[in-house]
Tab-separated table of C-alpha atoms in Angstrom:
chain	number	residue	atom	x	y	z
A	492	MET	CA	81.551	-46.774	-4.866
A	493	ASP	CA	80.111	-46.730	-1.815
A	494	ALA	CA	80.647	-43.857	0.993
A	495	VAL	CA	82.262	-44.989	4.163
A	496	ILE	CA	81.875	-43.210	7.174
A	497	ARG	CA	84.163	-43.495	9.467
A	498	LEU	CA	83.767	-42.484	13.188
A	499	ASP	CA	86.372	-41.770	15.584
A	500	GLY	CA	85.668	-43.240	19.272
A	501	SER	CA	84.045	-39.574	20.782
A	502	GLN	CA	81.894	-39.178	17.802
A	503	LEU	CA	80.880	-42.719	18.062
A	504	LYS	CA	79.900	-42.667	22.065
A	505	VAL	CA	77.803	-39.249	21.430
A	506	LEU	CA	75.360	-40.677	18.594
A	507	LEU	CA	74.998	-43.931	20.883
A	508	SER	CA	73.801	-41.528	23.304
A	509	THR	CA	71.496	-39.852	21.091
A	510	LEU	CA	69.885	-43.008	19.638
A	511	GLN	CA	69.248	-43.626	23.581
A	512	LEU	CA	67.557	-40.952	24.201
A	513	ALA	CA	65.429	-41.621	21.010
A	514	VAL	CA	64.524	-44.475	22.441
A	515	THR	CA	63.752	-43.596	25.659
A	516	TRP	CA	61.492	-40.279	24.358
A	517	ALA	CA	59.523	-42.273	21.712
A	518	PRO	CA	57.152	-43.774	23.283
A	519	TYR	CA	55.846	-40.034	24.944
A	520	ALA	CA	56.274	-38.697	21.597
A	521	GLU	CA	53.767	-41.145	19.740
A	522	ARG	CA	51.271	-40.021	22.469
A	523	MET	CA	51.348	-36.357	22.337
A	524	THR	CA	51.518	-36.563	18.311
A	525	ARG	CA	48.213	-38.943	18.980
A	526	LYS	CA	46.981	-35.985	21.117
A	527	THR	CA	47.957	-32.933	19.129
A	528	GLY	CA	46.036	-35.073	16.099
A	529	MET	CA	42.714	-35.244	18.641
A	530	MET	CA	42.659	-31.168	19.451
A	531	MET	CA	43.516	-30.344	15.921
A	532	ALA	CA	40.652	-32.355	14.447
A	533	ALA	CA	38.437	-31.497	17.537
A	534	LEU	CA	39.370	-27.930	16.617
A	535	SER	CA	38.762	-27.801	12.767
A	536	VAL	CA	34.901	-29.664	13.853
A	537	GLY	CA	34.191	-26.367	16.028
A	538	VAL	CA	35.662	-24.394	13.525
A	539	LEU	CA	33.536	-25.550	10.509
A	540	SER	CA	30.250	-26.304	12.808
A	541	GLY	CA	30.108	-22.202	13.750
A	542	CYS	CA	30.654	-21.842	10.003
A	543	ALA	CA	28.160	-24.939	8.325
A	544	ALA	CA	24.406	-23.642	8.078
A	545	THR	CA	22.125	-25.708	9.972
A	546	GLY	CA	18.524	-25.496	8.908
A	547	PRO	CA	15.225	-26.274	9.881
A	548	SER	CA	14.620	-30.021	9.786
A	549	GLY	CA	12.011	-30.841	6.727
A	550	LEU	CA	13.323	-27.911	5.421
A	551	SER	CA	11.341	-26.725	2.450
A	552	VAL	CA	11.587	-23.641	-0.146
A	553	HIS	CA	9.007	-22.339	-2.473
A	554	GLU	CA	9.712	-20.084	-5.418
A	555	ALA	CA	7.726	-18.055	-7.459
A	556	LEU	CA	9.127	-16.148	-10.611
A	557	VAL	CA	7.553	-13.114	-11.660
A	558	TYR	CA	8.823	-12.258	-15.359
A	559	GLY	CA	6.952	-8.505	-16.393
A	560	GLY	CA	5.518	-7.841	-12.181
A	561	GLY	CA	8.468	-6.363	-10.921
A	562	GLN	CA	11.348	-8.900	-11.904
A	563	GLN	CA	11.332	-10.293	-8.553
A	564	ARG	CA	12.048	-13.792	-7.293
A	565	LEU	CA	10.265	-14.538	-4.255
A	566	ALA	CA	11.126	-17.844	-2.389
A	567	TRP	CA	8.782	-19.393	0.341
A	568	VAL	CA	11.138	-21.094	3.365
A	569	TYR	CA	9.831	-24.061	5.586
A	570	GLY	CA	10.430	-26.593	7.992
A	571	ASP	CA	9.809	-27.390	11.639
A	572	LEU	CA	11.713	-24.831	13.855
A	573	THR	CA	10.333	-24.370	17.313
A	574	PRO	CA	8.480	-20.941	17.674
A	575	GLY	CA	11.072	-18.227	19.557
A	576	LYS	CA	14.271	-20.224	18.291
A	577	GLU	CA	16.450	-19.801	15.085
A	578	ALA	CA	18.221	-21.245	12.336
A	579	GLN	CA	20.868	-20.800	9.712
A	580	VAL	CA	20.973	-21.713	6.314
A	581	SER	CA	22.852	-20.478	2.744
A	582	ILE	CA	21.112	-18.890	-0.480
A	583	GLU	CA	22.595	-17.909	-2.582
A	584	GLY	CA	26.539	-18.360	-0.413
A	585	GLN	CA	24.756	-16.080	1.876
A	586	PRO	CA	24.057	-16.685	5.513
A	587	VAL	CA	20.201	-16.834	5.966
A	588	ARG	CA	18.343	-16.501	9.446
A	589	LEU	CA	15.371	-18.092	9.535
A	590	THR	CA	12.808	-17.558	12.691
A	591	GLY	CA	9.245	-18.242	13.070
A	592	PRO	CA	6.426	-19.283	11.525
A	593	GLY	CA	5.654	-16.083	11.028
A	594	GLN	CA	2.585	-15.793	8.504
A	595	ALA	CA	-0.630	-18.228	7.384
A	596	GLY	CA	0.800	-21.172	5.684
A	597	GLY	CA	3.386	-21.912	7.990
A	598	ALA	CA	6.399	-20.344	6.082
A	599	LEU	CA	9.134	-19.349	8.285
A	600	LEU	CA	10.844	-15.706	8.789
A	601	VAL	CA	13.701	-14.776	6.302
A	602	ASN	CA	15.755	-12.403	8.167
A	603	GLY	CA	12.579	-10.919	9.546
A	604	SER	CA	10.553	-10.326	6.212
A	605	SER	CA	8.035	-13.282	4.864
A	606	THR	CA	10.043	-14.570	2.285
A	607	TYR	CA	12.740	-13.866	0.704
A	608	ARG	CA	13.848	-11.424	-2.391
A	609	GLY	CA	16.045	-11.358	-5.564
A	610	THR	CA	15.951	-9.313	-8.482
A	611	LEU	CA	15.872	-11.070	-11.772
A	612	ASP	CA	18.053	-9.862	-15.164
A	613	THR	CA	16.050	-11.879	-17.468
A	614	ALA	CA	12.459	-11.954	-19.702
A	615	VAL	CA	10.488	-14.152	-21.279
A	616	ASN	CA	7.960	-13.619	-24.428
A	617	GLN	CA	4.754	-12.745	-23.264
A	618	PRO	CA	1.076	-13.591	-24.528
A	619	LYS	CA	-0.556	-10.862	-25.843
A	620	VAL	CA	-4.436	-11.534	-24.238
A	621	VAL	CA	-7.834	-9.339	-25.307
A	622	ARG	CA	-11.294	-9.497	-23.965
A	623	ASN	CA	-13.284	-8.273	-26.550
A	624	ALA	CA	-17.005	-7.220	-26.140
A	625	ARG	CA	-18.696	-9.827	-25.739
A	626	GLY	CA	-16.166	-11.195	-22.679
A	627	LEU	CA	-14.434	-13.871	-24.509
A	628	PHE	CA	-10.195	-13.825	-25.014
A	629	ASP	CA	-8.186	-13.503	-28.154
A	630	VAL	CA	-4.855	-14.740	-27.023
A	631	SER	CA	-2.129	-14.861	-29.437
A	632	SER	CA	0.286	-17.140	-27.030
A	633	ALA	CA	4.111	-16.668	-27.108
A	634	GLY	CA	4.595	-20.315	-26.222
A	635	GLY	CA	5.824	-22.062	-23.029
A	636	ILE	CA	1.961	-21.176	-21.147
A	637	THR	CA	0.401	-24.257	-19.363
A	638	GLU	CA	-1.864	-22.038	-17.420
A	639	LEU	CA	-3.573	-18.483	-18.161
A	640	TYR	CA	-5.115	-16.019	-15.751
A	641	TYR	CA	-7.339	-12.900	-16.493
A	642	THR	CA	-7.503	-9.353	-13.717
A	643	ASP	CA	-9.454	-7.270	-14.354
A	644	GLY	CA	-8.078	-5.670	-10.785
A	645	ARG	CA	-10.402	-7.298	-8.513
A	646	SER	CA	-12.184	-10.456	-9.647
A	647	TRP	CA	-9.578	-13.096	-11.443
A	648	LEU	CA	-10.818	-15.805	-14.634
A	649	ARG	CA	-9.405	-18.181	-15.843
A	650	LEU	CA	-8.730	-19.476	-19.473
A	651	ASN	CA	-9.459	-22.254	-20.620
A	652	ALA	CA	-7.083	-22.262	-23.617
A	653	THR	CA	-3.716	-20.451	-24.023
A	654	ALA	CA	-3.890	-19.747	-26.973
A	655	GLY	CA	-6.131	-19.236	-30.170
A	656	SER	CA	-9.461	-16.694	-30.540
A	657	GLY	CA	-12.976	-16.365	-28.794
A	658	ILE	CA	-11.492	-18.509	-25.472
A	659	SER	CA	-14.066	-18.708	-23.191
A	660	ALA	CA	-12.779	-18.055	-18.887
A	661	ARG	CA	-14.882	-19.685	-15.221
A	662	PRO	CA	-13.714	-17.630	-12.728
A	663	ALA	CA	-10.755	-18.154	-10.812
A	664	SER	CA	-10.385	-17.880	-6.779
A	665	GLY	CA	-6.876	-15.209	-7.604
A	666	LEU	CA	-3.649	-17.984	-8.913
A	667	GLN	CA	-5.148	-20.644	-6.520
A	668	GLY	CA	-3.984	-23.643	-8.284
A	669	ALA	CA	-1.419	-22.270	-10.816
A	670	GLY	CA	1.718	-24.211	-10.681
A	671	ASP	CA	3.179	-25.687	-7.793
A	672	LEU	CA	2.339	-23.179	-5.373
A	673	THR	CA	0.252	-23.029	-2.120
A	674	ASP	CA	-2.940	-21.586	-1.501
A	675	SER	CA	-1.265	-19.256	0.739
A	676	GLU	CA	1.093	-18.529	-1.314
A	677	ALA	CA	-0.969	-18.402	-4.408
A	678	ALA	CA	-3.757	-16.065	-2.173
A	679	ALA	CA	-0.317	-13.683	-1.438
A	680	LEU	CA	0.356	-13.139	-5.597
A	681	SER	CA	-2.988	-12.606	-6.256
A	682	GLN	CA	-3.740	-9.805	-3.590
A	683	ALA	CA	-0.354	-8.057	-4.815
A	684	LEU	CA	-1.384	-7.765	-8.446
A	685	SER	CA	-4.598	-7.356	-7.958
A	686	GLY	CA	-5.660	-3.266	-8.194
A	687	GLN	CA	-3.463	-2.572	-10.818
A	688	GLY	CA	-5.582	-2.922	-13.909
A	689	ALA	CA	-6.253	-5.506	-16.318
A	690	LEU	CA	-3.428	-8.433	-16.351
A	691	ALA	CA	-2.720	-11.383	-17.818
A	692	VAL	CA	-0.836	-14.004	-15.561
A	693	GLY	CA	0.323	-17.330	-17.138
A	694	VAL	CA	2.337	-20.300	-15.649
A	695	LEU	CA	5.506	-20.849	-17.710
A	696	SER	CA	6.567	-24.690	-18.517
A	697	PRO	CA	9.727	-25.892	-16.564
A	698	SER	CA	11.529	-25.996	-19.951
A	699	SER	CA	10.160	-22.703	-20.627
A	700	ILE	CA	11.980	-20.434	-17.126
A	701	PRO	CA	15.394	-18.980	-18.264
A	702	ASP	CA	16.872	-18.856	-14.637
A	703	ARG	CA	17.913	-21.869	-12.279
A	704	ARG	CA	16.442	-22.306	-8.389
A	705	LEU	CA	18.289	-21.103	-5.832
A	706	SER	CA	21.271	-22.264	-4.348
A	707	VAL	CA	20.566	-23.298	-0.938
A	708	GLU	CA	22.256	-24.901	2.164
A	709	PRO	CA	22.049	-27.663	3.272
A	710	GLN	CA	19.854	-28.781	0.278
A	711	PRO	CA	16.099	-28.604	1.042
A	712	GLN	CA	14.027	-31.902	1.646
A	713	GLU	CA	11.437	-29.849	-1.468
A	714	HIS	CA	12.196	-27.536	-3.681
A	715	ARG	CA	9.231	-26.034	-5.757
A	716	LEU	CA	9.494	-24.152	-8.601
A	717	THR	CA	6.113	-21.945	-10.246
A	718	ALA	CA	7.577	-18.788	-13.061
A	719	LEU	CA	4.928	-16.407	-13.549
A	720	SER	CA	4.279	-14.126	-16.819
A	721	VAL	CA	2.500	-10.868	-16.317
A	722	ALA	CA	1.772	-9.413	-18.876
A	723	ARG	CA	-0.735	-5.515	-19.045
A	724	VAL	CA	-3.523	-6.073	-21.092
A	725	GLU	CA	-3.969	-3.135	-23.475
A	726	GLY	CA	-6.735	-2.783	-25.574
A	727	ALA	CA	-9.086	-4.768	-23.795
A	728	ALA	CA	-12.673	-4.170	-23.093
A	729	ALA	CA	-13.678	-2.328	-19.995
A	730	PRO	CA	-14.616	-5.028	-17.306
A	731	SER	CA	-17.887	-5.105	-15.377
A	732	PRO	CA	-18.339	-1.970	-13.680
A	733	ALA	CA	-17.874	-2.755	-9.861
A	734	PRO	CA	-20.679	-2.799	-7.821
A	735	THR	CA	-21.436	0.387	-6.620
A	736	THR	CA	-21.240	0.866	-3.388
A	737	PRO	CA	-23.828	2.097	-0.740
A	738	ALA	CA	-24.596	5.785	-0.840
A	739	ARG	CA	-22.595	6.959	2.284
A	740	PRO	CA	-23.226	10.232	4.135
A	741	GLY	CA	-20.925	12.973	3.756
A	742	THR	CA	-19.825	14.795	6.932
A	743	THR	CA	-22.593	17.239	7.973
A	744	GLN	CA	-21.992	20.653	7.256
A	745	PRO	CA	-24.180	24.448	7.788
A	746	GLY	CA	-25.395	23.695	4.171
A	747	GLY	CA	-26.570	20.043	5.366
A	748	THR	CA	-25.281	16.595	3.889
A	749	VAL	CA	-24.081	15.281	0.803
A	750	ASN	CA	-24.621	10.863	0.159
A	751	TYR	CA	-22.620	9.542	-2.283
A	752	SER	CA	-21.179	6.453	-3.832
A	753	VAL	CA	-17.884	5.386	-4.932
A	754	LEU	CA	-19.232	4.352	-9.030
A	755	ASP	CA	-15.497	2.869	-10.845
A	756	GLN	CA	-12.630	2.936	-10.434
A	757	GLY	CA	-9.136	1.555	-12.573
A	758	ASN	CA	-5.635	1.732	-13.638
A	759	ASN	CA	-6.042	3.183	-16.624
A	760	ALA	CA	-6.864	6.654	-17.679
A	761	ALA	CA	-5.656	9.171	-20.697
A	762	ALA	CA	-4.834	11.733	-17.839
A	763	SER	CA	-1.333	12.355	-17.724
A	764	GLY	CA	-0.948	14.425	-13.863
A	765	PRO	CA	-2.980	15.031	-11.207
A	766	THR	CA	-6.941	15.929	-12.623
A	767	VAL	CA	-10.584	17.173	-11.595
A	768	GLN	CA	-13.222	16.785	-13.840
A	769	VAL	CA	-16.927	17.227	-12.918
A	770	ALA	CA	-19.506	15.902	-15.208
A	771	THR	CA	-23.464	17.901	-14.214
A	772	THR	CA	-24.677	17.015	-18.125
A	773	ALA	CA	-25.026	13.596	-19.987
A	774	ALA	CA	-22.117	15.725	-22.237
A	775	GLN	CA	-20.049	16.021	-19.157
A	776	ALA	CA	-20.718	13.023	-18.351
A	777	GLU	CA	-19.166	10.660	-22.062
A	778	ALA	CA	-16.204	13.560	-21.694
A	779	LEU	CA	-15.563	12.334	-18.060
A	780	TYR	CA	-15.854	8.950	-18.807
A	781	ALA	CA	-13.420	9.137	-22.063
A	782	LEU	CA	-11.074	10.373	-20.313
A	783	ALA	CA	-11.277	7.412	-17.353
A	784	TYR	CA	-11.720	4.226	-20.086
A	785	GLY	CA	-9.185	6.032	-22.837
A	786	ARG	CA	-6.858	3.908	-23.434
A	787	GLN	CA	-8.897	1.305	-23.331
A	788	SER	CA	-10.754	0.093	-27.029
A	789	SER	CA	-14.188	0.375	-25.155
A	790	ARG	CA	-15.391	1.383	-22.851
A	791	PRO	CA	-19.077	1.366	-20.541
A	792	SER	CA	-21.530	4.138	-21.201
A	793	ALA	CA	-22.099	6.796	-18.468
A	794	PRO	CA	-24.612	6.852	-16.064
A	795	SER	CA	-27.552	9.098	-15.827
A	796	VAL	CA	-26.723	12.525	-14.263
A	797	THR	CA	-30.539	13.496	-13.658
A	798	GLY	CA	-30.169	15.405	-10.023
A	799	ARG	CA	-26.582	13.842	-9.703
A	800	THR	CA	-22.829	15.216	-9.962
A	801	LEU	CA	-19.896	12.716	-11.106
A	802	VAL	CA	-16.782	13.913	-10.308
A	803	GLY	CA	-13.765	12.214	-11.880
A	804	ILE	CA	-10.603	12.088	-9.930
A	805	PHE	CA	-7.456	11.342	-11.604
A	806	MET	CA	-3.895	10.640	-10.452
A	807	GLY	CA	-1.661	11.130	-13.443
A	808	THR	CA	0.843	8.695	-14.929
A	809	ARG	CA	2.809	6.724	-12.332
A	810	ALA	CA	5.575	4.606	-13.496
A	811	THR	CA	4.259	1.043	-12.354
A	812	GLY	CA	1.254	-0.387	-11.149
A	813	GLY	CA	0.299	-0.877	-7.256
A	814	TYR	CA	-1.206	2.933	-6.822
A	815	SER	CA	-4.543	3.561	-5.827
A	816	LEU	CA	-7.291	6.068	-5.136
A	817	GLU	CA	-9.583	6.478	-1.610
A	818	VAL	CA	-12.101	8.335	-0.596
A	819	ARG	CA	-11.729	9.755	2.735
A	820	SER	CA	-14.682	12.064	3.237
A	821	VAL	CA	-16.970	14.004	1.214
A	822	SER	CA	-18.368	17.583	2.662
A	823	MET	CA	-20.625	20.274	1.553
A	824	ASN	CA	-20.417	23.992	3.306
A	825	GLY	CA	-23.353	25.717	1.279
A	826	GLY	CA	-22.969	25.336	-2.166
A	827	GLN	CA	-19.994	23.866	-2.483
A	828	ALA	CA	-19.345	19.966	-1.806
A	829	THR	CA	-15.759	19.199	-1.005
A	830	VAL	CA	-13.924	15.607	-1.141
A	831	GLU	CA	-11.009	14.108	0.332
A	832	VAL	CA	-9.400	11.442	-1.059
A	833	ARG	CA	-6.154	9.332	0.232
A	834	GLU	CA	-3.293	8.405	-2.657
A	835	LYS	CA	-2.055	5.278	-1.788
A	836	THR	CA	1.372	4.365	-2.955
A	837	PRO	CA	3.211	0.598	-3.042
A	838	PRO	CA	4.730	0.146	-0.083
A	839	VAL	CA	9.342	-0.215	-1.318
A	840	GLU	CA	8.603	-4.061	-1.824
A	841	ALA	CA	5.756	-4.734	-3.073
A	842	LEU	CA	5.222	-6.730	-6.219
A	843	THR	CA	4.447	-3.944	-8.821
A	844	THR	CA	4.068	-4.491	-12.554
A	845	GLN	CA	6.549	-2.409	-13.927
A	846	ALA	CA	4.490	-0.384	-16.596
A	847	LEU	CA	2.851	2.825	-17.086
A	848	THR	CA	-0.357	3.726	-15.065
A	849	SER	CA	-2.781	5.968	-14.466
A	850	PRO	CA	-5.224	5.281	-11.863
A	851	TRP	CA	-8.933	7.275	-11.673
A	852	ILE	CA	-11.751	6.775	-9.485
A	853	ILE	CA	-15.482	8.070	-10.317
A	854	VAL	CA	-17.553	9.394	-7.147
A	855	GLN	CA	-20.741	10.144	-7.566
A	856	LEU	CA	-22.685	13.067	-5.565
A	857	ASP	CA	-26.472	13.098	-4.599
A	858	GLY	CA	-27.621	16.798	-5.605
A	859	ARG	CA	-26.061	18.952	-8.377
A	860	PHE	CA	-22.844	20.776	-8.017
A	861	SER	CA	-20.913	23.597	-9.894
A	862	ASP	CA	-18.293	24.161	-7.092
A	863	VAL	CA	-16.529	21.197	-6.294
A	864	GLN	CA	-13.072	21.020	-4.644
A	865	VAL	CA	-10.851	17.822	-4.358
A	866	GLN	CA	-8.201	17.479	-1.132
A	867	GLY	CA	-5.596	15.645	-1.017
A	868	LEU	CA	-4.450	14.975	-4.469
A	869	GLY	CA	-0.818	15.520	-5.922
A	870	ARG	CA	0.574	14.526	-2.546
A	871	SER	CA	2.295	11.529	-3.498
A	872	ALA	CA	3.636	13.164	-6.677
A	873	GLY	CA	4.357	16.848	-3.972
A	874	ILE	CA	1.659	19.183	-5.143
A	875	SER	CA	-0.396	20.749	-2.423
A	876	GLY	CA	-3.070	22.370	-2.207
A	877	SER	CA	-7.232	21.466	-3.415
A	878	GLU	CA	-7.224	20.999	-7.142
A	879	ARG	CA	-10.364	21.422	-9.160
């Protein structure tokens, strides 16, 4: 049964007045509602535009995943950006500021750095590469390698196969042509990996890469990904000695001038701590070379020391690659020769092999010196003073 609402005269009068007021204000209320909605929409757009990444036109991201060589992810970012201007993108959900271009190849600066950097927690199976006495390679491939490069720390070779015995190789311009790297990207990676001893650098097939691409917003027009496996070559035959540097005069002292040259250098000696070894006889020279090449299956023969003195300078064990020794000067005072060296350490964000190294250098002095002092050795390890 429907309910019946009964109103007396005064209640009916109030109701009619309320309805009349509502009808009178309806057009104004409708306009106010529309204006309020437009203002809220405009405000929302403003807020969103302030938070959203506004990448440059032509945004492109080129990634290099380096397994075993520091476990690092590097990314070069490209785009059309007027010098002096900046843009913002989101990488892995974090805002990133782009300026530039800041380096050869046209890559933009990422938060002031030449690349975006991250770390990799996963690992890949690495091939075992050995260079035999004939200069050929024996490779036990771990699978998933499409290209394989070899460096002795100075020069680069590209192997003609990725698995097998007696593999030949041809000279290469570093990692140029590896994966989807541009020439400038390949040059940067080659330089970062040079000077760290004998390394095998493999290019992984896309299906063998364990990590996904970076999440980038706005979405790049191009997104390249190259993954490299970097492994130290243990037991490799000794590389051909580096060309001997021309003899250079040392500092003139009351006792005279001594000429010197750098015979060879490397990163895998048997010395565990800062050490100096002087050779003026054939037996001493062989012992010196045995210490320098002690962790390799073969080594070059020591040169003649007739009328010469060989000085082996060993930095000692370091936790990563990227360390080296540089001769700054050689001087003589009476019968004593003094060699000053500088220990070069890798920059904080350098791409280094994550393996123990033991850098060394052999200096040849014209003349026979039974008293040789080395200055500057051990400073990176907190040791001061000269060592014999």
